[in-house]
Amino acid sequence: MTQEEIDIMYLRRCLQLAANGLGRVRPNPSVGCVVVKDGHIVSEGFHQEYGHNHAERNALLREGDYHGATLYVNLEPCSHYGKTPPCADLIVEKGIKRVVCCNDDPNPLVAGNGFRKLEAAGIEVVRHVLEEEGRELNRRFFTFMEKHRPYVILKWALSSDGFMAPEGERLKVKGERYWLSTQRQNRLNHRWRTEEAAILVGSETYLQDSPTLTPRHYLGPAPQPIVLDRRNRLTNVPPHWLHLCCQTIPEVLHELYEAKLQSVIVEGGRKILDAFIESGLYDEVRILRSPQSLGSGLPAPEIPPIAPNRLIIVDP
């Protein structure tokens, strides 16, 4: 294998490790670290929980001799004191001779300072390997830092014939809400909730369904519940909800940015979804396609023209 092929192999392992922290380290990015010496992995780690050790510290604080080793990490090591000391300092202290990385950190507190600190200590730094894969993993973090807004996911369920709700937008069956998604799709939907910082519905959905927006069917952190109440008609919103009365989508996203929410799933009704689609301020669409046919009802939104890797359709 060439050195480039070896670097790619170990960075793929970093990305695999980093994905374990998705939803649990926000607002930090997901980071994995692999330490290789004499052709063997001697340690590895990932950022497991916000406020706890970063990936590099979890790898390098394990007992072992790391002098002369190569460290692989998918994001530039931090160079400042935050909740933990700078990872770049620990890398220098442990005698690492080479660092291979996917992405520069766009956070102004880092922004190249981590690499400069390593190079000043005589460490070889190889950057931008698997750069696109690294950005894909941390797309929420990069969107937030570069666009100054959260990463926006539009999500809806639709029947096999293209409707998102029966006639009248709601149908009560035996006193219960009408469900389009299957049990498997519902569990997947709740897993998605654990991976995002926030979840948003409109006032009509809030009044009709009294949603909790929690991941009841999947173990993980709950997103911040948000209701968009453009007519300012809600008076009983629980204190742990974020109650927004913004009139435009840019205003909504500005409020979420100020609240430091890096991502949001929009699960509202047709009007809210259409407003986001018309604004163009969204990044991903997820559709749960039901096996049921409704025959008539509220048509689902038109699938907007987005890149194929941003469209997820889940069949039963």
PDB file of N, CA and C in Angstrom, residues 135-186:
ATOM      1  N   ARG A 135     -16.472  16.564   5.923  1.00  0.00           N
ATOM      2  CA  ARG A 135     -17.513  17.597   5.932  1.00  0.00           C
ATOM      3  C   ARG A 135     -18.899  16.968   6.000  1.00  0.00           C
ATOM      4  N   GLU A 136     -19.081  15.851   5.317  1.00  0.00           N
ATOM      5  CA  GLU A 136     -20.380  15.182   5.341  1.00  0.00           C
ATOM      6  C   GLU A 136     -20.735  14.752   6.759  1.00  0.00           C
ATOM      7  N   LEU A 137     -19.789  14.155   7.459  1.00  0.00           N
ATOM      8  CA  LEU A 137     -20.051  13.714   8.837  1.00  0.00           C
ATOM      9  C   LEU A 137     -20.437  14.894   9.725  1.00  0.00           C
ATOM     10  N   ASN A 138     -19.712  15.996   9.594  1.00  0.00           N
ATOM     11  CA  ASN A 138     -19.944  17.164  10.449  1.00  0.00           C
ATOM     12  C   ASN A 138     -20.645  18.291   9.697  1.00  0.00           C
ATOM     13  N   ARG A 139     -21.585  17.923   8.796  1.00  0.00           N
ATOM     14  CA  ARG A 139     -22.269  18.936   7.993  1.00  0.00           C
ATOM     15  C   ARG A 139     -23.064  19.911   8.846  1.00  0.00           C
ATOM     16  N   ARG A 140     -23.567  19.486   9.986  1.00  0.00           N
ATOM     17  CA  ARG A 140     -24.307  20.396  10.870  1.00  0.00           C
ATOM     18  C   ARG A 140     -23.360  21.469  11.413  1.00  0.00           C
ATOM     19  N   PHE A 141     -22.202  21.044  11.889  1.00  0.00           N
ATOM     20  CA  PHE A 141     -21.199  21.949  12.451  1.00  0.00           C
ATOM     21  C   PHE A 141     -20.705  22.938  11.401  1.00  0.00           C
ATOM     22  N   PHE A 142     -20.377  22.454  10.199  1.00  0.00           N
ATOM     23  CA  PHE A 142     -19.864  23.337   9.159  1.00  0.00           C
ATOM     24  C   PHE A 142     -20.935  24.323   8.683  1.00  0.00           C
ATOM     25  N   THR A 143     -22.170  23.867   8.546  1.00  0.00           N
ATOM     26  CA  THR A 143     -23.250  24.771   8.141  1.00  0.00           C
ATOM     27  C   THR A 143     -23.417  25.885   9.163  1.00  0.00           C
ATOM     28  N   PHE A 144     -23.430  25.528  10.423  1.00  0.00           N
ATOM     29  CA  PHE A 144     -23.615  26.504  11.499  1.00  0.00           C
ATOM     30  C   PHE A 144     -22.480  27.529  11.505  1.00  0.00           C
ATOM     31  N   MET A 145     -21.234  27.056  11.374  1.00  0.00           N
ATOM     32  CA  MET A 145     -20.081  27.947  11.440  1.00  0.00           C
ATOM     33  C   MET A 145     -19.944  28.821  10.200  1.00  0.00           C
ATOM     34  N   GLU A 146     -20.239  28.260   9.039  1.00  0.00           N
ATOM     35  CA  GLU A 146     -19.992  28.980   7.789  1.00  0.00           C
ATOM     36  C   GLU A 146     -21.184  29.793   7.297  1.00  0.00           C
ATOM     37  N   LYS A 147     -22.406  29.301   7.541  1.00  0.00           N
ATOM     38  CA  LYS A 147     -23.597  29.999   7.053  1.00  0.00           C
ATOM     39  C   LYS A 147     -24.337  30.752   8.155  1.00  0.00           C
ATOM     40  N   HIS A 148     -23.896  30.586   9.383  1.00  0.00           N
ATOM     41  CA  HIS A 148     -24.510  31.260  10.527  1.00  0.00           C
ATOM     42  C   HIS A 148     -25.998  30.960  10.639  1.00  0.00           C
ATOM     43  N   ARG A 149     -26.313  29.700  10.455  1.00  0.00           N
ATOM     44  CA  ARG A 149     -27.671  29.207  10.647  1.00  0.00           C
ATOM     45  C   ARG A 149     -27.588  27.706  10.920  1.00  0.00           C
ATOM     46  N   PRO A 150     -28.654  27.130  11.461  1.00  0.00           N
ATOM     47  CA  PRO A 150     -28.632  25.681  11.675  1.00  0.00           C
ATOM     48  C   PRO A 150     -28.761  24.902  10.370  1.00  0.00           C
ATOM     49  N   TYR A 151     -28.337  23.662  10.408  1.00  0.00           N
ATOM     50  CA  TYR A 151     -28.554  22.716   9.317  1.00  0.00           C
ATOM     51  C   TYR A 151     -30.025  22.320   9.367  1.00  0.00           C
ATOM     52  N   VAL A 152     -30.740  22.455   8.239  1.00  0.00           N
ATOM     53  CA  VAL A 152     -32.195  22.301   8.226  1.00  0.00           C
ATOM     54  C   VAL A 152     -32.589  21.022   7.494  1.00  0.00           C
ATOM     55  N   ILE A 153     -33.354  20.174   8.180  1.00  0.00           N
ATOM     56  CA  ILE A 153     -33.876  18.937   7.618  1.00  0.00           C
ATOM     57  C   ILE A 153     -35.396  19.051   7.541  1.00  0.00           C
ATOM     58  N   LEU A 154     -35.954  18.908   6.352  1.00  0.00           N
ATOM     59  CA  LEU A 154     -37.406  18.874   6.184  1.00  0.00           C
ATOM     60  C   LEU A 154     -37.842  17.414   6.165  1.00  0.00           C
ATOM     61  N   LYS A 155     -38.868  17.088   6.953  1.00  0.00           N
ATOM     62  CA  LYS A 155     -39.284  15.683   7.054  1.00  0.00           C
ATOM     63  C   LYS A 155     -40.792  15.570   7.023  1.00  0.00           C
ATOM     64  N   TRP A 156     -41.298  14.640   6.215  1.00  0.00           N
ATOM     65  CA  TRP A 156     -42.738  14.373   6.241  1.00  0.00           C
ATOM     66  C   TRP A 156     -42.996  12.929   5.856  1.00  0.00           C
ATOM     67  N   ALA A 157     -44.199  12.455   6.224  1.00  0.00           N
ATOM     68  CA  ALA A 157     -44.676  11.138   5.798  1.00  0.00           C
ATOM     69  C   ALA A 157     -45.727  11.352   4.727  1.00  0.00           C
ATOM     70  N   LEU A 158     -45.809  10.425   3.776  1.00  0.00           N
ATOM     71  CA  LEU A 158     -46.839  10.539   2.758  1.00  0.00           C
ATOM     72  C   LEU A 158     -47.370   9.165   2.398  1.00  0.00           C
ATOM     73  N   SER A 159     -48.617   9.142   1.963  1.00  0.00           N
ATOM     74  CA  SER A 159     -49.254   7.889   1.570  1.00  0.00           C
ATOM     75  C   SER A 159     -48.697   7.416   0.231  1.00  0.00           C
ATOM     76  N   SER A 160     -49.021   6.195  -0.147  1.00  0.00           N
ATOM     77  CA  SER A 160     -48.523   5.652  -1.410  1.00  0.00           C
ATOM     78  C   SER A 160     -49.041   6.426  -2.611  1.00  0.00           C
ATOM     79  N   ASP A 161     -50.148   7.163  -2.422  1.00  0.00           N
ATOM     80  CA  ASP A 161     -50.683   7.962  -3.526  1.00  0.00           C
ATOM     81  C   ASP A 161     -50.432   9.464  -3.335  1.00  0.00           C
ATOM     82  N   GLY A 162     -49.479   9.811  -2.461  1.00  0.00           N
ATOM     83  CA  GLY A 162     -48.991  11.183  -2.423  1.00  0.00           C
ATOM     84  C   GLY A 162     -49.659  12.158  -1.488  1.00  0.00           C
ATOM     85  N   PHE A 163     -50.426  11.680  -0.504  1.00  0.00           N
ATOM     86  CA  PHE A 163     -51.067  12.579   0.463  1.00  0.00           C
ATOM     87  C   PHE A 163     -50.376  12.490   1.822  1.00  0.00           C
ATOM     88  N   MET A 164     -50.349  13.622   2.556  1.00  0.00           N
ATOM     89  CA  MET A 164     -49.713  13.611   3.869  1.00  0.00           C
ATOM     90  C   MET A 164     -50.724  13.587   5.017  1.00  0.00           C
ATOM     91  N   ALA A 165     -52.001  13.711   4.695  1.00  0.00           N
ATOM     92  CA  ALA A 165     -53.054  13.614   5.710  1.00  0.00           C
ATOM     93  C   ALA A 165     -54.386  13.365   5.010  1.00  0.00           C
ATOM     94  N   PRO A 166     -55.326  12.732   5.697  1.00  0.00           N
ATOM     95  CA  PRO A 166     -56.659  12.511   5.108  1.00  0.00           C
ATOM     96  C   PRO A 166     -57.427  13.808   4.945  1.00  0.00           C
ATOM     97  N   GLU A 167     -58.625  13.721   4.410  1.00  0.00           N
ATOM     98  CA  GLU A 167     -59.490  14.895   4.237  1.00  0.00           C
ATOM     99  C   GLU A 167     -59.608  15.653   5.553  1.00  0.00           C
ATOM    100  N   GLY A 168     -59.565  16.981   5.463  1.00  0.00           N
ATOM    101  CA  GLY A 168     -59.654  17.780   6.673  1.00  0.00           C
ATOM    102  C   GLY A 168     -58.339  17.837   7.428  1.00  0.00           C
ATOM    103  N   GLU A 169     -57.282  17.249   6.856  1.00  0.00           N
ATOM    104  CA  GLU A 169     -55.927  17.238   7.391  1.00  0.00           C
ATOM    105  C   GLU A 169     -55.759  16.342   8.599  1.00  0.00           C
ATOM    106  N   ARG A 170     -56.822  15.943   9.229  1.00  0.00           N
ATOM    107  CA  ARG A 170     -56.725  15.067  10.387  1.00  0.00           C
ATOM    108  C   ARG A 170     -57.899  14.082  10.345  1.00  0.00           C
ATOM    109  N   LEU A 171     -57.649  12.868  10.817  1.00  0.00           N
ATOM    110  CA  LEU A 171     -58.717  11.881  10.890  1.00  0.00           C
ATOM    111  C   LEU A 171     -58.545  11.125  12.193  1.00  0.00           C
ATOM    112  N   LYS A 172     -59.568  11.116  13.001  1.00  0.00           N
ATOM    113  CA  LYS A 172     -59.516  10.393  14.260  1.00  0.00           C
ATOM    114  C   LYS A 172     -60.077   8.992  14.080  1.00  0.00           C
ATOM    115  N   VAL A 173     -59.297   8.011  14.455  1.00  0.00           N
ATOM    116  CA  VAL A 173     -59.714   6.621  14.378  1.00  0.00           C
ATOM    117  C   VAL A 173     -59.720   6.056  15.794  1.00  0.00           C
ATOM    118  N   LYS A 174     -60.911   5.720  16.273  1.00  0.00           N
ATOM    119  CA  LYS A 174     -61.053   5.198  17.628  1.00  0.00           C
ATOM    120  C   LYS A 174     -60.421   6.141  18.650  1.00  0.00           C
ATOM    121  N   GLY A 175     -60.591   7.421  18.434  1.00  0.00           N
ATOM    122  CA  GLY A 175     -60.098   8.414  19.387  1.00  0.00           C
ATOM    123  C   GLY A 175     -58.611   8.637  19.348  1.00  0.00           C
ATOM    124  N   GLU A 176     -57.913   8.058  18.357  1.00  0.00           N
ATOM    125  CA  GLU A 176     -56.463   8.209  18.279  1.00  0.00           C
ATOM    126  C   GLU A 176     -56.075   8.921  16.993  1.00  0.00           C
ATOM    127  N   ARG A 177     -54.866   9.473  16.976  1.00  0.00           N
ATOM    128  CA  ARG A 177     -54.367  10.148  15.787  1.00  0.00           C
ATOM    129  C   ARG A 177     -54.135   9.129  14.678  1.00  0.00           C
ATOM    130  N   TYR A 178     -54.361   9.588  13.458  1.00  0.00           N
ATOM    131  CA  TYR A 178     -54.158   8.723  12.299  1.00  0.00           C
ATOM    132  C   TYR A 178     -52.664   8.690  11.958  1.00  0.00           C
ATOM    133  N   TRP A 179     -52.085   7.482  11.885  1.00  0.00           N
ATOM    134  CA  TRP A 179     -50.651   7.341  11.614  1.00  0.00           C
ATOM    135  C   TRP A 179     -50.429   6.821  10.210  1.00  0.00           C
ATOM    136  N   LEU A 180     -49.561   7.486   9.454  1.00  0.00           N
ATOM    137  CA  LEU A 180     -49.187   7.011   8.130  1.00  0.00           C
ATOM    138  C   LEU A 180     -47.948   6.123   8.192  1.00  0.00           C
ATOM    139  N   SER A 181     -46.976   6.486   9.015  1.00  0.00           N
ATOM    140  CA  SER A 181     -45.711   5.751   9.052  1.00  0.00           C
ATOM    141  C   SER A 181     -45.876   4.400   9.744  1.00  0.00           C
ATOM    142  N   THR A 182     -45.063   3.442   9.329  1.00  0.00           N
ATOM    143  CA  THR A 182     -45.073   2.111   9.933  1.00  0.00           C
ATOM    144  C   THR A 182     -44.292   2.134  11.240  1.00  0.00           C
ATOM    145  N   GLN A 183     -44.359   1.055  11.980  1.00  0.00           N
ATOM    146  CA  GLN A 183     -43.626   0.976  13.246  1.00  0.00           C
ATOM    147  C   GLN A 183     -42.121   1.111  13.019  1.00  0.00           C
ATOM    148  N   ARG A 184     -41.607   0.475  11.969  1.00  0.00           N
ATOM    149  CA  ARG A 184     -40.177   0.573  11.677  1.00  0.00           C
ATOM    150  C   ARG A 184     -39.788   2.003  11.315  1.00  0.00           C
ATOM    151  N   GLN A 185     -40.613   2.653  10.504  1.00  0.00           N
ATOM    152  CA  GLN A 185     -40.334   4.033  10.128  1.00  0.00           C
ATOM    153  C   GLN A 185     -40.417   4.960  11.341  1.00  0.00           C
ATOM    154  N   ASN A 186     -41.358   4.683  12.224  1.00  0.00           N
ATOM    155  CA  ASN A 186     -41.516   5.509  13.415  1.00  0.00           C
ATOM    156  C   ASN A 186     -40.290   5.418  14.319  1.00  0.00           C
TER     157      ASN A 186
END
